[in-house]
Amino acid sequence: MSTSRAEKVTEFLTCVICQELYIDPCTLRCDHTFCRKCVTGYIQTRQDAVQSKTIPCAFCRQDTKVPDPSRPVEEWAGQIKPSIIIQGLIDTQAGVVETGSASRCSVCEKLGEKTQGASWCSECQVSLCERCVKIHRASPASHDHEICDLSGEVKVKRRRKVICREHKDEVIKLVCKDCHKAVCQTCCVVYHRKCESVVTIQSMLPNLKYHLRRHAKQLSKKIYRKETIVKKTDEKISGIEKNKIAVENHIKSAVERAIANIKQKEKQLMNEVKDITDKQTKQLKAVVRLEEIEMQMYRQHCEFIDQALVSDCEMDLYDAYQAWESGAVELGDVRDTDTEDTPRIDDIRFTPDTDNVQHILDDLQLGKIEVAYQDQGTCLPSPVLVDQIDGRIVGDEGGPVLLDVTVLVVDGLQTCVVTDYVNECVKSLYTRNNLTCHSTLTLGDSPCRVTQLNENQVMVSVPDIWKIVTIEVTPDLVLLSTNTTSKEYYSLAVLSPSCLAAGTTNCVDILDMAGHVLRSVTTHNNETLFTRPDYMCVNNKGNILVSDRDEQSVTCVTSEGGVVWRYAPTGGRALRPYGISTTTTGDILLACSNKVIRLTETGGYVTDHQDIGCDPYGLYVDRHDTLYVCGGDQIHEVNFM
């Protein structure tokens, strides 16, 4: 079975053009993979592709557009992105050397000698005999290479070397941070001479591994979150079928009740028909009975007359005549006068009210199918706690109270800059070479808010001593300048390289970078806008979002003082706002007691995020929409998924 599996993997990693394992695999737009040199050779056999400036797939014939067709045809395949996953699988398959195998010394073999290999150089990817090992270790160029003994049954992982596409004999070992590109030594000399930051990949490995592990940790939490969502969704799908059956039964029940009512109407009509026909039958039977009685009387008189005619007595004839003349033969006085007065039923018909019935059926509402939709908030991503950054450091005089946070990336290091109110300092917290690092800058009094000035500088308000300080983040903290202000400012937000907004009691001032007041925003339509503007930020339109704890509001104002909108709910939803920040999409995140409130860009309520993990104060959202929350002595790193 293992052999069959290995064969399948080998078949998967075989180029359909050369029928060999992929060498420098690249994947076309149709997702088919080939050796890069095979693609180049195939293009040259297709003049139509050269004319159309496309790369045809040798498998499905689908064309891939050449990014830069002005380059020589031989370089077209080099513009296709490499298939990293396929290359990784190839390295996994072919990257292990069985050390117990009879490998020969690679150096001696080039000299025409057949010497048994005794060691393996993972750097040079060659096997060496004992003599060549000594030479290898004595050489200045290879004295520090890692050499593994091949005498045991140990597996040695081959180290894959990435060759420069332009300089085929050079390995890529450098990274130009200015151009964000991995290069070889020759590329560095030719193309990156003016770049200021070129380092070896080896020197970046600890930082790269740290960030990759961190990203893997975040992805693991995202996977867990997605698995939970999938599980709940599957349960909901199962519940849908059960709910469908229940709803269908309710519909059938309503139909049955309607049919039962129609059946009742039918029964009433049938009973009414029966009563009328019984009455009609009774009337007609009474008529028949009277007629039969009269017929009997007439027969009796006929017999009496017949007897009188054959009688020899004249009085019999006279009596019969007198009886006829007197009307004794008629029975009118015998009939039931009440029966005679009752109207006789002549006919019974049923005239269906078709139009009315049809109208009723058309308007008949057995019920209504109601659909309950999730509200907007439940459809939004949920917060997931990714990490907790400890704000406590050696030397703290008391338990830190972190009021505000911002995050910068300095020299590839993610750096959290926080204000510690209790210990009267600003702290930078970061990780370098898998070690947690920090820097502290004592300010002589308690700092409140921090805002980014540029990619490696921040500004911090120190209200009790009426100062605003500018700090460089390297990621260690370096004090650049201190400006004394005319008021005690709590909140800060940079509007432009030349001015910033600052909040103080009953007012938001627009300052220059020296701390001088350019203009003030206090009222709108003769109404006071602010009482205690503790936190603020600037949205993507350049307007100032002011979080006012005493006014229990968030106000969006322009730098000229115009009010764009105001969010100040009352009653059970009244605010107790603190930190405020915006996402890349423009949504507003507002810290409130035990939750973060999400608002739209125009101040409309969206939802409450309850699962933040702390009582939030300062907030900051980075360009990846990761939320950083000050909570007591920790920074909570939260992703929305």
XYZ file of C-alpha atoms in Angstrom:
641
model
C 0.000 0.000 0.000
C 2.874 2.379 0.876
C 4.443 1.650 -2.501
C 1.192 2.422 -4.268
C 0.859 5.658 -2.336
C 4.435 6.661 -3.161
C 3.775 5.925 -6.823
C 0.701 8.141 -6.778
C 2.656 10.970 -5.166
C 5.446 10.571 -7.723
C 2.901 10.605 -10.536
C 1.393 13.780 -9.099
C 4.833 15.415 -9.037
C 5.724 14.396 -12.605
C 5.721 16.928 -15.432
C 3.507 15.753 -18.320
C 5.898 17.278 -20.860
C 9.244 15.769 -19.833
C 7.813 12.892 -17.750
C 10.311 13.675 -14.988
C 9.917 15.102 -11.491
C 9.253 18.830 -11.644
C 12.305 21.075 -11.789
C 11.504 24.673 -10.819
C 7.729 24.098 -11.152
C 5.440 26.939 -12.189
C 1.645 26.928 -12.332
C -0.322 28.513 -15.174
C -3.672 30.303 -14.909
C -5.516 27.034 -15.518
C -3.800 25.575 -12.391
C -1.749 23.041 -14.389
C 1.891 22.800 -13.358
C 4.990 22.195 -15.505
C 8.759 22.574 -15.276
C 9.690 26.123 -16.130
C 12.164 24.977 -18.808
C 9.473 22.724 -20.311
C 7.100 25.675 -20.575
C 9.805 27.674 -22.338
C 10.447 24.823 -24.783
C 6.740 24.340 -25.440
C 6.194 28.060 -26.166
C 8.910 27.967 -28.804
C 7.047 25.176 -30.639
C 3.883 27.268 -30.817
C 4.287 30.232 -33.137
C 0.617 31.148 -32.663
C 1.321 31.590 -28.932
C 4.333 33.779 -29.667
C 2.212 35.949 -31.952
C -0.654 36.198 -29.459
C 1.838 36.803 -26.602
C 0.304 34.074 -24.448
C 1.541 30.870 -22.826
C -0.618 27.890 -23.892
C -1.163 25.010 -21.484
C 0.238 21.757 -22.889
C -2.543 19.880 -21.089
C -5.803 21.808 -21.579
C -4.715 24.384 -24.231
C -5.955 27.293 -22.102
C -3.871 30.451 -22.541
C -2.079 32.353 -19.790
C -1.364 36.015 -20.414
C 2.316 36.994 -20.318
C 2.850 39.772 -17.738
C 5.580 41.470 -19.812
C 5.501 40.227 -23.428
C 8.114 42.797 -24.456
C 10.780 40.592 -22.867
C 12.394 37.808 -24.962
C 10.287 34.673 -25.413
C 12.910 32.682 -23.485
C 12.082 34.782 -20.402
C 8.282 34.494 -20.582
C 8.109 31.378 -18.423
C 10.323 33.099 -15.877
C 7.552 35.639 -15.284
C 5.125 32.966 -14.065
C 4.969 32.666 -10.294
C 6.675 29.542 -8.913
C 4.546 26.786 -7.419
C 5.767 26.839 -3.831
C 3.487 24.029 -2.662
C 4.553 21.654 -5.454
C 8.203 22.475 -4.799
C 7.690 21.783 -1.111
C 6.208 18.369 -1.894
C 9.152 17.588 -4.161
C 11.555 18.606 -1.422
C 9.686 16.389 1.022
C 9.840 13.427 -1.341
C 13.407 13.861 -2.508
C 14.804 15.703 0.500
C 15.875 12.732 2.593
C 19.153 10.880 2.262
C 19.365 7.351 3.591
C 22.648 7.558 5.445
C 23.112 3.823 5.513
C 23.155 3.628 1.728
C 26.383 3.172 -0.198
C 26.825 6.843 -1.202
C 30.093 7.891 -2.710
C 32.188 10.946 -2.053
C 30.938 13.636 -4.409
C 34.332 15.405 -4.577
C 36.308 12.256 -5.338
C 33.723 11.189 -7.892
C 34.334 14.397 -9.831
C 38.046 13.503 -9.842
C 37.288 10.061 -11.253
C 37.814 8.229 -7.958
C 35.310 5.932 -6.251
C 35.543 6.565 -2.531
C 32.897 5.665 0.030
C 31.166 8.723 1.490
C 31.505 8.990 5.265
C 29.810 12.341 5.962
C 27.201 14.675 4.528
C 27.507 18.476 4.238
C 23.979 19.878 4.476
C 25.197 23.279 3.287
C 26.897 22.088 0.094
C 24.552 19.116 -0.363
C 27.415 16.677 -1.007
C 28.680 13.464 0.566
C 32.336 13.441 1.625
C 34.926 10.810 2.396
C 37.069 11.138 5.536
C 39.891 12.839 3.638
C 37.583 15.371 1.966
C 35.888 16.096 5.298
C 39.213 17.259 6.708
C 39.814 19.469 3.664
C 36.237 20.787 3.898
C 36.657 21.746 7.531
C 40.037 23.334 6.874
C 38.712 25.545 4.075
C 37.774 29.097 5.217
C 34.729 29.006 2.962
C 33.300 25.825 4.487
C 34.822 25.483 7.942
C 31.506 26.354 9.652
C 29.311 24.073 7.539
C 27.176 21.527 9.346
C 28.533 18.040 8.610
C 26.616 14.890 9.519
C 28.101 11.418 9.997
C 26.728 8.871 7.495
C 27.874 5.784 9.375
C 24.553 5.227 11.181
C 21.043 4.601 9.936
C 20.069 8.241 10.310
C 18.031 10.258 7.844
C 19.467 13.617 6.897
C 17.177 16.318 5.573
C 18.409 17.927 2.381
C 18.436 21.696 2.463
C 16.799 23.170 -0.597
C 18.670 25.947 -2.308
C 16.751 28.595 -4.193
C 18.705 29.683 -7.263
C 18.443 33.186 -8.673
C 16.458 33.167 -11.923
C 18.792 35.652 -13.542
C 22.107 34.427 -12.156
C 21.713 30.682 -12.395
C 24.896 29.845 -10.474
C 24.042 31.917 -7.381
C 21.903 31.033 -4.383
C 19.462 33.610 -3.006
C 20.723 34.475 0.465
C 19.901 38.176 0.880
C 16.774 40.312 1.340
C 16.438 43.943 0.303
C 14.050 45.422 2.862
C 13.646 48.599 0.834
C 12.366 46.655 -2.201
C 10.884 43.766 -0.196
C 12.659 41.283 -2.424
C 14.903 38.249 -1.904
C 18.068 38.520 -4.036
C 21.417 36.898 -4.698
C 24.788 38.554 -4.155
C 25.113 39.677 -7.780
C 21.563 41.140 -7.848
C 22.429 43.029 -4.689
C 25.515 44.561 -6.320
C 23.850 45.282 -9.669
C 20.320 46.362 -8.753
C 20.328 47.281 -5.060
C 23.453 49.358 -4.610
C 21.426 52.421 -3.574
C 19.179 50.514 -1.176
C 19.895 51.229 2.483
C 18.750 48.006 4.106
C 20.015 44.709 2.678
C 20.355 41.857 5.175
C 20.934 38.121 5.027
C 17.950 35.805 5.148
C 19.761 33.963 7.933
C 19.675 37.060 10.151
C 15.931 37.404 9.577
C 15.096 33.796 10.414
C 14.274 34.296 14.138
C 11.961 37.205 13.351
C 10.392 35.381 10.396
C 9.801 32.268 12.496
C 8.280 34.346 15.276
C 5.822 36.045 12.931
C 5.000 32.795 11.126
C 4.355 31.034 14.437
C 2.229 33.984 15.505
C 0.287 33.884 12.253
C -0.086 30.096 12.593
C -1.450 30.631 16.079
C -3.944 33.172 14.771
C -4.923 30.842 11.934
C -5.401 27.972 14.401
C -7.799 30.127 16.383
C -9.555 31.133 13.179
C -9.815 27.465 12.185
C -11.294 26.625 15.585
C -13.744 29.488 15.192
C -14.700 28.359 11.678
C -15.095 24.757 12.868
C -17.443 25.991 15.584
C -19.423 27.993 13.026
C -19.589 24.975 10.670
C -20.739 22.727 13.517
C -23.449 25.161 14.585
C -24.503 25.658 10.958
C -24.746 21.886 10.416
C -26.893 21.644 13.535
C -29.056 24.434 12.192
C -29.410 22.625 8.838
C -30.603 19.541 10.715
C -33.051 21.707 12.632
C -34.372 23.218 9.398
C -35.771 19.832 8.261
C -37.444 19.277 11.624
C -38.871 22.771 11.545
C -40.083 22.181 7.975
C -42.042 19.103 9.091
C -43.556 21.032 12.003
C -44.583 23.924 9.747
C -46.083 21.515 7.187
C -48.103 19.849 9.967
C -49.391 23.248 11.073
C -50.433 24.021 7.482
C -52.199 20.648 7.161
C -53.956 21.264 10.465
C -55.190 24.669 9.245
C -56.397 23.102 5.977
C -58.164 20.318 7.862
C -59.902 22.877 10.071
C -61.013 24.817 6.987
C -62.257 21.597 5.362
C -64.090 20.684 8.598
C -65.856 24.072 8.525
C -66.864 23.528 4.893
C -68.110 20.025 5.793
C -70.172 21.589 8.596
C -71.701 24.021 6.111
C -72.466 21.048 3.840
C -74.165 19.204 6.700
C -76.297 22.248 7.520
C -77.456 22.529 3.893
C -78.190 18.796 3.720
C -80.242 18.944 6.920
C -82.134 21.950 5.599
C -82.909 20.088 2.335
C -84.053 17.051 4.344
C -86.391 19.149 6.546
C -87.951 20.857 3.518
C -88.405 17.630 1.532
C -89.919 15.902 4.593
C -92.353 18.764 4.951
C -93.223 18.643 1.258
C -93.718 14.878 1.411
C -95.959 15.214 4.471
C -98.131 17.786 2.697
C -98.497 15.611 -0.384
C -99.322 12.507 1.690
C -102.062 14.472 3.489
C -103.527 15.398 0.068
C -103.429 11.779 -1.029
C -105.211 10.675 2.163
C -108.042 13.193 1.710
C -108.470 12.246 -1.912
C -108.721 8.594 -0.960
C -111.397 9.420 1.674
C -113.462 11.365 -0.887
C -113.083 8.526 -3.376
C -114.487 6.137 -0.761
C -117.463 8.443 -0.037
C -118.204 8.759 -3.754
C -118.234 4.973 -4.104
C -120.646 4.674 -1.190
C -123.071 7.229 -2.768
C -122.805 5.489 -6.091
C -123.869 2.252 -4.390
C -126.708 4.103 -2.599
C -127.981 5.549 -5.919
C -127.723 2.146 -7.601
C -129.830 0.578 -4.833
C -132.408 3.412 -5.045
C -132.783 2.892 -8.812
C -133.587 -0.783 -8.453
C -135.777 -0.274 -5.363
C -139.565 -0.560 -5.725
C -140.017 2.187 -3.153
C -140.413 5.697 -4.474
C -139.103 7.173 -1.196
C -135.693 5.555 -1.774
C -135.392 7.463 -5.066
C -136.532 10.651 -3.412
C -134.044 10.311 -0.499
C -131.168 9.666 -2.888
C -132.102 12.702 -4.904
C -132.422 14.883 -1.808
C -128.993 13.743 -0.546
C -127.343 14.779 -3.815
C -129.164 18.106 -3.914
C -128.230 18.892 -0.297
C -124.494 18.444 -1.061
C -123.985 15.763 1.474
C -121.815 13.992 -1.060
C -119.094 16.812 -0.931
C -116.513 16.723 1.952
C -115.383 20.374 1.940
C -116.439 20.805 5.529
C -114.367 17.805 6.538
C -110.998 19.169 5.219
C -108.372 20.612 7.616
C -108.565 24.363 7.188
C -105.076 24.852 8.698
C -103.637 22.498 6.142
C -105.462 24.286 3.418
C -103.995 27.640 4.512
C -100.385 26.335 4.646
C -98.538 27.127 1.400
C -97.654 23.995 -0.438
C -94.063 23.392 -1.551
C -93.934 23.056 -5.267
C -90.193 22.525 -5.972
C -86.775 22.525 -4.217
C -83.618 23.821 -5.902
C -79.991 24.578 -4.793
C -78.460 27.668 -6.322
C -74.717 27.766 -5.539
C -73.294 31.190 -4.668
C -70.378 30.564 -7.008
C -69.092 34.116 -7.245
C -69.199 34.691 -3.511
C -67.642 31.311 -2.727
C -64.856 31.924 -5.233
C -64.267 35.352 -3.738
C -64.113 33.857 -0.254
C -61.725 31.129 -1.413
C -59.524 33.690 -3.119
C -59.399 35.753 0.051
C -59.112 32.742 2.309
C -56.011 33.005 4.496
C -55.168 29.728 6.143
C -52.168 31.388 7.747
C -48.956 33.291 7.004
C -45.431 31.974 6.578
C -43.256 34.198 8.749
C -39.469 34.320 8.251
C -37.299 35.494 11.139
C -34.074 37.031 9.833
C -30.889 37.450 11.813
C -30.352 41.052 12.795
C -27.417 42.900 11.300
C -25.292 42.396 14.366
C -25.491 38.598 14.372
C -24.305 38.492 10.746
C -21.162 40.446 11.580
C -17.819 38.866 12.423
C -17.410 37.925 16.065
C -14.407 38.951 18.179
C -11.857 36.240 18.931
C -9.124 36.825 21.493
C -5.820 36.070 19.725
C -3.236 37.116 22.291
C -2.709 38.911 25.580
C 0.317 41.184 25.996
C 1.423 41.693 29.587
C 1.963 45.350 30.448
C 3.814 44.570 33.675
C 7.583 44.933 33.526
C 10.443 44.765 35.978
C 10.819 48.072 37.785
C 7.123 48.976 37.970
C 6.394 50.705 41.268
C 2.760 49.693 41.155
C 0.327 47.616 39.174
C 0.123 49.253 35.737
C -3.050 50.932 34.512
C -2.821 51.075 30.727
C -5.018 53.878 29.397
C -4.207 54.006 25.686
C -2.400 52.017 22.992
C -1.125 52.329 19.460
C 0.766 49.776 17.361
C 3.686 50.390 14.990
C 5.830 48.077 12.886
C 9.447 49.151 13.320
C 12.198 47.208 11.510
C 9.753 44.379 11.025
C 8.904 44.237 14.724
C 5.309 44.751 15.808
C 5.539 47.201 18.689
C 2.750 48.116 21.103
C 3.189 51.575 22.621
C 1.078 52.107 25.756
C 0.616 54.793 28.391
C 0.921 53.590 32.009
C -0.916 56.050 34.235
C 0.185 54.585 37.584
C 3.895 54.221 36.783
C 3.990 57.618 34.994
C 5.654 56.269 31.871
C 5.243 55.202 28.265
C 6.113 51.590 27.421
C 6.951 49.834 24.168
C 6.293 46.077 24.140
C 7.641 43.849 21.355
C 9.166 40.442 20.610
C 12.606 39.982 19.109
C 14.189 36.591 18.390
C 11.358 34.894 20.301
C 12.177 36.962 23.382
C 9.709 39.392 24.936
C 11.287 42.846 25.065
C 10.265 46.224 26.394
C 11.380 49.803 26.722
C 10.263 52.408 29.241
C 10.287 56.196 29.052
C 9.468 57.976 32.327
C 7.733 61.324 31.846
C 7.661 62.741 35.393
C 3.860 62.587 35.576
C 1.006 60.400 34.446
C 0.543 60.175 30.648
C -2.951 59.755 29.225
C -3.292 59.326 25.466
C -0.976 58.285 22.669
C -1.364 58.867 18.921
C 0.823 58.035 15.922
C 2.643 60.926 14.309
C 4.289 58.827 11.583
C 5.574 55.301 11.042
C 8.083 55.459 13.920
C 7.010 58.428 16.070
C 4.186 58.961 18.550
C 2.827 61.894 20.541
C 1.700 61.551 24.157
C -0.393 63.860 26.322
C 0.660 64.533 29.937
C -2.246 66.697 31.163
C -1.289 67.256 34.795
C 1.887 69.116 33.807
C 0.326 70.635 30.641
C 2.696 68.973 28.195
C 2.652 67.054 24.918
C 5.757 64.950 24.194
C 7.025 63.485 20.915
C 8.719 60.079 21.118
C 10.651 58.047 18.553
C 10.068 54.291 18.521
C 13.116 52.288 17.432
C 11.334 50.046 18.883
C 12.928 51.317 22.092
C 11.613 54.705 23.165
C 13.590 57.910 22.635
C 12.277 61.306 23.764
C 12.479 63.772 20.860
C 10.727 66.898 22.156
C 8.491 68.290 24.877
C 5.975 71.073 24.237
C 4.313 72.998 27.044
C 0.686 73.860 26.279
C -1.688 76.535 27.507
C -4.204 73.935 28.724
C -4.199 70.431 30.163
C -5.018 68.190 27.206
C -6.257 64.651 27.726
C -6.909 63.290 24.246
C -4.837 63.640 21.076
C -5.243 62.856 17.371
C -2.923 63.849 14.534
C -4.792 65.583 11.699
C -1.829 66.244 9.400
C 1.954 66.578 9.623
C 1.429 70.199 10.691
C -1.504 70.097 13.117
C -3.342 67.922 15.625
C -6.563 67.876 17.608
C -6.454 67.915 21.415
C -9.292 67.541 23.911
C -9.592 69.436 27.179
C -12.444 70.417 29.498
C -15.445 71.727 27.484
C -13.351 72.105 24.348
C -11.497 70.502 21.439
C -8.598 72.618 20.182
C -6.756 72.454 16.876
C -3.032 72.889 17.629
C 0.113 73.313 15.604
C 2.985 70.926 16.286
C 4.425 73.306 18.863
C 1.220 73.119 20.920
C -0.166 76.564 20.021
C -3.951 76.864 19.635
C -5.029 77.583 16.058
C -8.784 77.439 16.719
C -11.245 75.925 19.163
C -14.397 73.844 18.780
C -16.769 74.352 21.722
C -20.385 74.878 20.624
C -22.788 74.185 17.800
C -26.015 76.183 17.376
C -25.289 77.781 20.765
C -25.191 74.365 22.455
C -22.123 73.056 24.275
C -20.659 70.112 22.387
C -18.151 68.725 24.877
C -17.667 68.366 28.608
C -14.883 65.799 28.969
C -13.548 64.692 25.567
C -11.355 61.896 26.950
C -10.611 60.005 23.723
C -10.553 60.900 20.052
C -9.377 59.655 16.668
C -9.459 60.781 13.039
C -11.552 58.862 10.485
C -10.667 58.191 6.846
C -12.346 61.455 5.791
C -10.175 63.571 8.076
C -12.992 64.299 10.531
C -12.489 64.097 14.305
C -14.416 61.467 16.297
C -14.712 62.631 19.917
C -15.680 60.250 22.731
C -17.104 62.282 25.626
C -17.712 60.359 28.855
C -19.701 63.091 30.646
C -21.804 64.007 27.608
C -22.332 60.236 27.039
C -21.851 60.793 23.347
C -19.706 60.379 20.271
C -19.510 63.461 18.064
C -18.072 63.674 14.568
C -16.783 67.173 13.821
C -14.713 68.689 11.047
C -11.419 70.400 11.822
C -13.264 73.679 11.176
C -15.810 72.913 13.910
C -18.801 71.750 11.863
C -20.839 68.924 13.368
C -21.246 66.013 10.933
C -23.271 63.762 13.270
C -23.726 62.921 16.918
C -24.481 59.564 18.562
C -25.982 59.914 22.051
C -28.512 57.158 22.849
C -30.564 57.436 26.025
C -32.260 55.103 28.469
C -30.928 51.569 28.648
C -28.482 52.212 25.813
C -26.960 55.383 27.280
C -23.190 55.461 26.747
C -20.241 55.492 29.101
C -17.660 55.788 26.304
C -13.876 55.547 26.445
C -11.448 54.687 23.625
C -12.434 55.052 19.992
C -10.898 53.852 16.715
C -11.906 53.095 13.127
C -11.524 50.045 10.897
C -10.211 49.986 7.330
C -13.829 49.909 6.086
C -14.750 53.037 8.068
C -16.690 51.323 10.860
C -16.230 52.853 14.308
C -15.296 50.799 17.387
C -16.107 52.439 20.708
C -15.007 51.154 24.125
C -17.810 51.026 26.663
C -18.330 49.197 29.961
C -17.520 45.485 29.391
C -18.029 45.747 25.631
C -17.040 47.407 22.389
C -19.814 49.066 20.374
C -19.653 49.023 16.577
C -21.077 52.007 14.691
C -21.283 52.747 10.991
C -19.193 55.461 9.396
C -22.182 57.807 9.737
C -22.811 57.038 13.406
C -25.511 54.394 13.048
C -25.616 51.641 15.654
C -24.578 48.192 14.398
C -23.969 45.841 17.316
C -22.303 45.240 20.666
C -19.170 43.066 20.839
C -19.338 41.503 24.308
C -16.547 38.896 24.097
C -13.594 41.250 24.411
C -12.214 39.630 27.546
C -11.776 42.799 29.614
C -13.260 46.131 30.635
C -11.895 48.208 27.711
C -10.298 51.638 27.840
C -8.023 52.659 24.974
C -8.517 51.098 21.526
C -6.448 50.844 18.372
C -7.235 49.070 15.082
C -4.293 48.287 12.783
C -4.332 48.014 8.981
C -5.242 44.312 9.235
C -8.326 45.237 11.314
C -6.812 43.619 14.399
C -8.151 45.338 17.503
C -5.845 46.147 20.431
C -7.641 46.868 23.696
C -6.239 48.298 26.931
C -7.686 46.265 29.768
C -6.124 46.899 33.183
C -2.523 45.697 33.042
C -2.811 43.869 29.705
C -3.273 44.540 26.016
C -5.853 42.218 24.462
C -5.294 41.432 20.784
C -8.614 40.643 19.112
C -9.454 39.493 15.590
C -12.931 39.676 14.096
C -14.013 36.447 12.337
